[in-house]
PDB file of C-alpha atoms in Angstrom:
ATOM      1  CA  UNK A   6      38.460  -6.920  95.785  1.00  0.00           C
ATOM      2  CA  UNK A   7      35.077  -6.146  96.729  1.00  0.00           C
ATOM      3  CA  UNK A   8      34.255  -4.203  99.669  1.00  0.00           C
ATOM      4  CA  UNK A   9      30.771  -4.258 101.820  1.00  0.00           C
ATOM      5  CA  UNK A  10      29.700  -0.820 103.033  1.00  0.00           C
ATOM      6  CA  UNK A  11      26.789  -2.474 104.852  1.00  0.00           C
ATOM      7  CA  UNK A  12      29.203  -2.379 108.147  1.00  0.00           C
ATOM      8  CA  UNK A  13      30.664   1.338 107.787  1.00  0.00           C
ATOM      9  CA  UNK A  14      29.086   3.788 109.518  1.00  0.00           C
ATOM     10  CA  UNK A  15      30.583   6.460 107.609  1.00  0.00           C
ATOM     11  CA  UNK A  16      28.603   5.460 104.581  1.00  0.00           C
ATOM     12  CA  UNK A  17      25.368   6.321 103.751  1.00  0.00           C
ATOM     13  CA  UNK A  18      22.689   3.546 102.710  1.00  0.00           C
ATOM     14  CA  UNK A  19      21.777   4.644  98.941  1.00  0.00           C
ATOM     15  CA  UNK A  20      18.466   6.456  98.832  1.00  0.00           C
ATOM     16  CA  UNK A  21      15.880   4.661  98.224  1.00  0.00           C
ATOM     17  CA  UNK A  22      14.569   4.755  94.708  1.00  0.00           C
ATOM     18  CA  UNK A  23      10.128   6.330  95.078  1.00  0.00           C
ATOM     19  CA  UNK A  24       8.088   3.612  92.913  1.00  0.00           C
ATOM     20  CA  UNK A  25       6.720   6.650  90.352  1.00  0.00           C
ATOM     21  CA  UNK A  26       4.880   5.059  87.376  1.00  0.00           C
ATOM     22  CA  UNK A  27       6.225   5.933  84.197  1.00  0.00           C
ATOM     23  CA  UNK A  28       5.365   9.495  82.642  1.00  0.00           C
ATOM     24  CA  UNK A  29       3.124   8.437  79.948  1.00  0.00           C
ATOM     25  CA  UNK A  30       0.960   6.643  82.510  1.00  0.00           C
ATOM     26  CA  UNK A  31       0.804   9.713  84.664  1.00  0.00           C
ATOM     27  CA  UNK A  32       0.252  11.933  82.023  1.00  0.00           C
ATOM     28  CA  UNK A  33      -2.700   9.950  80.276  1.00  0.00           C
ATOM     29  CA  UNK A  34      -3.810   9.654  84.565  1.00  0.00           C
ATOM     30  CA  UNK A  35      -4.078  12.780  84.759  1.00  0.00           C
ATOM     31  CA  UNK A  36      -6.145  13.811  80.958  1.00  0.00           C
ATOM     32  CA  UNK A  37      -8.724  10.829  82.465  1.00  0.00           C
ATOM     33  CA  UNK A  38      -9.148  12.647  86.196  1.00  0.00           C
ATOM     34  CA  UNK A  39      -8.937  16.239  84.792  1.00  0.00           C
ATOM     35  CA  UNK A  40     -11.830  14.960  82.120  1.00  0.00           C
ATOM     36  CA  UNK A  41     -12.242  18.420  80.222  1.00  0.00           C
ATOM     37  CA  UNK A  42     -13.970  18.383  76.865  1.00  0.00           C
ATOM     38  CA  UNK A  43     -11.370  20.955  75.591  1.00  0.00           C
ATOM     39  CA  UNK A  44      -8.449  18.870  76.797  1.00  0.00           C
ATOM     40  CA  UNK A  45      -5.820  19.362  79.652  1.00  0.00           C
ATOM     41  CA  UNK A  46      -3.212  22.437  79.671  1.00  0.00           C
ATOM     42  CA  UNK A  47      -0.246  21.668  80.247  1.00  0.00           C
ATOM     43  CA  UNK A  48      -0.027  23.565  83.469  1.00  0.00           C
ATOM     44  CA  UNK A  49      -3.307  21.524  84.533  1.00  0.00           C
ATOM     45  CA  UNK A  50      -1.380  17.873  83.659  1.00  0.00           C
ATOM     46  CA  UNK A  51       1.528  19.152  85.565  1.00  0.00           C
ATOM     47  CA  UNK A  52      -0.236  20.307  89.050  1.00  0.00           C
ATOM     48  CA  UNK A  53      -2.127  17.049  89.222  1.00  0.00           C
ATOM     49  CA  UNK A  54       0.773  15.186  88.955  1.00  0.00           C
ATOM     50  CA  UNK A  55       2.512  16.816  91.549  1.00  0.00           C
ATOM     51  CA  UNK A  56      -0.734  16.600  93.975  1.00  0.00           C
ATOM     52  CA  UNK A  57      -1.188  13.108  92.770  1.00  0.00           C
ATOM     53  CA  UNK A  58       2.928  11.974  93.145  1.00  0.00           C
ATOM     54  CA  UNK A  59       4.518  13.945  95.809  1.00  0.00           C
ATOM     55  CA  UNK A  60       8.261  12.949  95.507  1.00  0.00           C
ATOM     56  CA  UNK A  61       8.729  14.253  91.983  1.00  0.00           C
ATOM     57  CA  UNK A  62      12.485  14.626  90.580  1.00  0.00           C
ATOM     58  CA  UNK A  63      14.264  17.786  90.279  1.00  0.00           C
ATOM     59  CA  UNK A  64      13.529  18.067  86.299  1.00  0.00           C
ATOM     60  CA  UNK A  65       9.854  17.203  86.352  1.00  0.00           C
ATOM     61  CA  UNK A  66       9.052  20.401  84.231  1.00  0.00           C
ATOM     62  CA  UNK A  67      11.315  19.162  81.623  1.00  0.00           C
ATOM     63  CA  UNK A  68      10.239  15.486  81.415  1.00  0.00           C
ATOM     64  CA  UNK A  69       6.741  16.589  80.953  1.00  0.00           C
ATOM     65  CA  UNK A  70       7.405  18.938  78.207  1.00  0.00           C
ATOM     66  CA  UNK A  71       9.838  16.237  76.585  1.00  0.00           C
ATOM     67  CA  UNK A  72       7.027  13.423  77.566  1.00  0.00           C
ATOM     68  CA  UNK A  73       3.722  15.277  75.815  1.00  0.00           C
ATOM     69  CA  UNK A  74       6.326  16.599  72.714  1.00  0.00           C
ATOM     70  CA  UNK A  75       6.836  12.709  72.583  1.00  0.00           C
ATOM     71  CA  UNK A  76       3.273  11.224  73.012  1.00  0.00           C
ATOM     72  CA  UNK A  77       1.790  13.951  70.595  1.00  0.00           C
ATOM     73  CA  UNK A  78       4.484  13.468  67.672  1.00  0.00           C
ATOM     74  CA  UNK A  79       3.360   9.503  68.252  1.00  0.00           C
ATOM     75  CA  UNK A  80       0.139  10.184  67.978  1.00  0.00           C
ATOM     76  CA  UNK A  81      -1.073   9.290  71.515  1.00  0.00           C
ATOM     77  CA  UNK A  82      -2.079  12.642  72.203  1.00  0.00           C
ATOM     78  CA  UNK A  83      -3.839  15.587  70.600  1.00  0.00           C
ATOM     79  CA  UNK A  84      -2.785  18.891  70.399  1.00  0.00           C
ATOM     80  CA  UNK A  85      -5.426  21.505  70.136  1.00  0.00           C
ATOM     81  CA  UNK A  86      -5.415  25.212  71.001  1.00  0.00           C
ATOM     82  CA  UNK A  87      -2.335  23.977  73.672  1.00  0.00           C
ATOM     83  CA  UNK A  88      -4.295  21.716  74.986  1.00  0.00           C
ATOM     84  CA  UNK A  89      -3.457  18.014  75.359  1.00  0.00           C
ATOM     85  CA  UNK A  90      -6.512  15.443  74.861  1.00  0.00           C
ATOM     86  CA  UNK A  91      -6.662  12.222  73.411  1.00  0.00           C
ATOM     87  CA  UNK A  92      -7.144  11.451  70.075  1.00  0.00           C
ATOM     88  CA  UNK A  93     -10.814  10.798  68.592  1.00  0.00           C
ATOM     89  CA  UNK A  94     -10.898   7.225  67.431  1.00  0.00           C
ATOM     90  CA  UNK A  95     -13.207   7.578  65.149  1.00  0.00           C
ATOM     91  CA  UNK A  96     -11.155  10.425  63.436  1.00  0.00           C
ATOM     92  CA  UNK A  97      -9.023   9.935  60.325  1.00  0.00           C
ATOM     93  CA  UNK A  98      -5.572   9.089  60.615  1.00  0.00           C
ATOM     94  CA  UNK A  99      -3.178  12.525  60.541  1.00  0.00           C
ATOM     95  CA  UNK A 100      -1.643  13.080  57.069  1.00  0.00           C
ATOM     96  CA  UNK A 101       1.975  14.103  56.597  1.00  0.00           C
ATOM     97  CA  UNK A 102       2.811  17.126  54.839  1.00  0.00           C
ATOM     98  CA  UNK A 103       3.373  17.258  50.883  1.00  0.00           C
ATOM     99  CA  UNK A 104       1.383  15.724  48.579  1.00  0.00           C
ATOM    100  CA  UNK A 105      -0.178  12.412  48.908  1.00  0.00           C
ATOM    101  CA  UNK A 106       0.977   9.391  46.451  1.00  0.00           C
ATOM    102  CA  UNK A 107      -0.939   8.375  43.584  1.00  0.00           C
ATOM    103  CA  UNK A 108      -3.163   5.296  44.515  1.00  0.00           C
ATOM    104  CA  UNK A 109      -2.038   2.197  42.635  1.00  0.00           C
ATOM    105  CA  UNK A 110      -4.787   0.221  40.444  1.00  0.00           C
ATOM    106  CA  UNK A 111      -4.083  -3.223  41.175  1.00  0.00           C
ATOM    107  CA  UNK A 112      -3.156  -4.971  37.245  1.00  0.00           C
ATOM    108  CA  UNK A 113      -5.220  -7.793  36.103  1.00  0.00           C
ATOM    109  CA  UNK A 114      -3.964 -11.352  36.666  1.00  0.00           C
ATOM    110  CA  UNK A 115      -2.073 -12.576  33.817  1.00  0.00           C
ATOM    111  CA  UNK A 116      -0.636  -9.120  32.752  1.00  0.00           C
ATOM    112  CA  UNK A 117       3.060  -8.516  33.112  1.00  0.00           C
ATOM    113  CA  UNK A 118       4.269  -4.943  34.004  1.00  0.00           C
ATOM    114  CA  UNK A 119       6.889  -3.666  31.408  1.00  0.00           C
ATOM    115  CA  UNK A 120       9.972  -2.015  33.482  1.00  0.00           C
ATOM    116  CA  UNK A 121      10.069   1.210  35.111  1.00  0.00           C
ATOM    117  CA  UNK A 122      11.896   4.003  32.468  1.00  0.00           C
ATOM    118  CA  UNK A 123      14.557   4.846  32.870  1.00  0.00           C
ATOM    119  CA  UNK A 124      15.457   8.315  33.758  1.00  0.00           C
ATOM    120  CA  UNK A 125      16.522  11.432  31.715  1.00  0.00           C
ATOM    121  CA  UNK A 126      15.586  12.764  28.364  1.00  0.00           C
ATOM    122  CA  UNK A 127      14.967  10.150  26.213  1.00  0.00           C
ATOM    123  CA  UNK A 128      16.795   9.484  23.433  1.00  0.00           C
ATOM    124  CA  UNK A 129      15.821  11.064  19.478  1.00  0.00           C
ATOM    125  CA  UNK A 130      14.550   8.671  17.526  1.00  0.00           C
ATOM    126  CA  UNK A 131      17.042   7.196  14.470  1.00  0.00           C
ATOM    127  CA  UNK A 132      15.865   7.483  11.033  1.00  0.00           C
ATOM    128  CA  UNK A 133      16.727   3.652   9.925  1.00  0.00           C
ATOM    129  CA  UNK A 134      17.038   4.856   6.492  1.00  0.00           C
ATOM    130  CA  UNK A 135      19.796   7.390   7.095  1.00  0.00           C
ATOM    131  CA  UNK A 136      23.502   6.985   6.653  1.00  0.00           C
ATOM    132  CA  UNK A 137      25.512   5.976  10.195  1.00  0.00           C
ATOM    133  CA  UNK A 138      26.838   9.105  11.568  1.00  0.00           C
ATOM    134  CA  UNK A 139      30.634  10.063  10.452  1.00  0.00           C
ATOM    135  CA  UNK A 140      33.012  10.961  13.855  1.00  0.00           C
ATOM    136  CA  UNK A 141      33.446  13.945  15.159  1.00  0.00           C
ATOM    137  CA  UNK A 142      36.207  16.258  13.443  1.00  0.00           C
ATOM    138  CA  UNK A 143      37.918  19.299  15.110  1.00  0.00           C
ATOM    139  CA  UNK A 144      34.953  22.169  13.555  1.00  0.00           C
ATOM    140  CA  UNK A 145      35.960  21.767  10.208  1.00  0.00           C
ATOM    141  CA  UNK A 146      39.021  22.711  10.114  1.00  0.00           C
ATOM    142  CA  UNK A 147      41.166  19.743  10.843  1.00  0.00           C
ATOM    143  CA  UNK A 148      43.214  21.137  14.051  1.00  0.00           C
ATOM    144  CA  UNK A 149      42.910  19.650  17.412  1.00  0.00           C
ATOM    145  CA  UNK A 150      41.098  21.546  19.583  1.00  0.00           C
ATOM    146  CA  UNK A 151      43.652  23.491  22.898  1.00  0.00           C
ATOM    147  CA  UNK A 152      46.817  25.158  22.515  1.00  0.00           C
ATOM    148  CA  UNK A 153      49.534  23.180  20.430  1.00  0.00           C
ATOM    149  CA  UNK A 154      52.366  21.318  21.980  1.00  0.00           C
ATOM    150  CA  UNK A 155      55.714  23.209  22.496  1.00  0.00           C
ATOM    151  CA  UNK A 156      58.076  22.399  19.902  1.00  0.00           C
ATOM    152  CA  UNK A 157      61.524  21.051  20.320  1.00  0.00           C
ATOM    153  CA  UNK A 158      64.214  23.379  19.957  1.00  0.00           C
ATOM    154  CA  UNK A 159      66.346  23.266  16.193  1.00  0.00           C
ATOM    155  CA  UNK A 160      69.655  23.676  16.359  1.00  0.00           C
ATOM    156  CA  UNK A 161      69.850  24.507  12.925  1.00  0.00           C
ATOM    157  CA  UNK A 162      72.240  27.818  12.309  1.00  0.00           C
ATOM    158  CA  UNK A 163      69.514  28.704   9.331  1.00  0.00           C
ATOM    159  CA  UNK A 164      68.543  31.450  11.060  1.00  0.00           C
ATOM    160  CA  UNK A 165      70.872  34.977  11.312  1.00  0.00           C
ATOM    161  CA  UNK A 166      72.962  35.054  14.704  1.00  0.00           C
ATOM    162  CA  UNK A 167      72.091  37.915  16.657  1.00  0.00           C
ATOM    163  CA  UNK A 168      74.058  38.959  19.497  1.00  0.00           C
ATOM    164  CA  UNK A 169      73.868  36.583  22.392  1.00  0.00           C
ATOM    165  CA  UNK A 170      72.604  37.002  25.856  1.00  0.00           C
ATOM    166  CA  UNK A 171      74.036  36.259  29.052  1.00  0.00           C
ATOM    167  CA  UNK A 172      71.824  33.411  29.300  1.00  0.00           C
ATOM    168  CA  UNK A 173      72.123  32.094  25.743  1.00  0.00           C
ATOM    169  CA  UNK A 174      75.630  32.426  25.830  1.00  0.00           C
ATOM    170  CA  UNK A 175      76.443  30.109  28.413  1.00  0.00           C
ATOM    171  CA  UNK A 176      74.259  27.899  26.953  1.00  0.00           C
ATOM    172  CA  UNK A 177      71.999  27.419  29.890  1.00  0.00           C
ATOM    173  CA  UNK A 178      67.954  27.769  28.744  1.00  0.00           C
ATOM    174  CA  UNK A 179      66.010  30.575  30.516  1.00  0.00           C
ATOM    175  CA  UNK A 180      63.810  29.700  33.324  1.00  0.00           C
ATOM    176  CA  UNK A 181      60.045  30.492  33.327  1.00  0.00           C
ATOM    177  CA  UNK A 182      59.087  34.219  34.730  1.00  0.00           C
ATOM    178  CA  UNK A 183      60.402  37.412  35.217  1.00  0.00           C
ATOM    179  CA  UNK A 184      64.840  37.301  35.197  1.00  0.00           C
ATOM    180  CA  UNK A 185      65.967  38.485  38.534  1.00  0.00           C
ATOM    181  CA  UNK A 186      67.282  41.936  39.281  1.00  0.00           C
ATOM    182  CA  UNK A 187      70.924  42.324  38.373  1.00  0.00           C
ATOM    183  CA  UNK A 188      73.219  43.751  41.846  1.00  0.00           C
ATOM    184  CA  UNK A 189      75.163  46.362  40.140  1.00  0.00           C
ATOM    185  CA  UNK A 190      79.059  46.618  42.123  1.00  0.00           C
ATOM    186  CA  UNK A 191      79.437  49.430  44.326  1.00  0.00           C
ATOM    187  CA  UNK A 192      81.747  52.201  42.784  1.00  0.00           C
ATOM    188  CA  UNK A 193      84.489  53.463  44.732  1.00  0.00           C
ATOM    189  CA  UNK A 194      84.080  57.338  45.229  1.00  0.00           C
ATOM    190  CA  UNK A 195      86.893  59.799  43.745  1.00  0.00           C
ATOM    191  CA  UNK A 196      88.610  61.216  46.116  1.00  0.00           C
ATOM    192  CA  UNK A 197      88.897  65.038  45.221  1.00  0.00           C
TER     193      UNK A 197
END
């Protein structure tokens, strides 16, 4: 539900919003009235504007900077020796940085344009009189390349029986890594 404040006293009207023209407009106002060969500081385009506008907001000094930052990276204004003019029309258009593109000759009509290369080295030519290449064998010596598979344990009794170990004896394989520390039983001191 709507409410009108229009009837409350204990309400303030909203302030009325000053009819400022934009801050391009001003700015480009003020280069025009300030008229200085050498262009407009921009300490000069900022006191004009507030002679010129009175009831300027809080952050004036910051829309100005962000304003002339703008209209010079757009190319409406000139920057030169910090001072703000605008732009020669007779002078040639600003070049970005790097090095310019090749200029394209147009092709004659009727020719048709073979397709761009593809990149990376390209590959050696093929002698067509030579045998097709044989695969690739493990360097000669006909083992795979890595460490070999384990192999399954035998349980063959070719080999000599040695004395078995706790683990072996139980029949239990070892685990991986270091055995852990054996706890040795306390021994009961003799009494003298």
């Amino acid at each position: 539900m709507a409410t009108d404040n229009s009837n409350n006293p204990l309400v303030p009207p909203p302030p009325a919003v000053p009819s400022l023209p934009q801050y391009p407009e001003m700015i480009m106002a003020a280069i025009e009235a300030l008229n200085d060969s050498n262009g407009s500081s921009k300490s000069a385009i900022a006191k004009h504007i507030e002679s010129t506008y009175g009831d300027l907001p809080e952050s004036h000094a910051a829309l100005l900077a962000h304003h002339l930052n703008k209209m010079k990276d757009t190319g409406e204004l000139v920057l030169v020796k910090n001072n703000y003019m605008k732009p020669d029309p007779n002078a040639p258009p600003k070049r970005g940085r790097g090095r310019p593109p090749k200029a394209k000759t147009p092709l004659p009509a009727g020719t048709v344009s073979s397709p761009p290369r593809p990149r990376g080295r390209p590959p050696k030519p093929r002698d067509p009189f030579a045998p097709p290449p044989q695969p690739k064998t493990h360097s000669g010596t006909g083992r795979p390349r890595g460490r070999p598979p384990k192999k399954a344990k035998t349980t063959t009794s070719s080999a000599p029986v040695s004395a078995p170990t706790p683990a072996t004896a139980t029949g239990a394989p070892r685990g991986r890594g270091r055995p852990p520390k054996v706890k040795q039983t306390a021994v009961a001191p003799v009494g003298c």
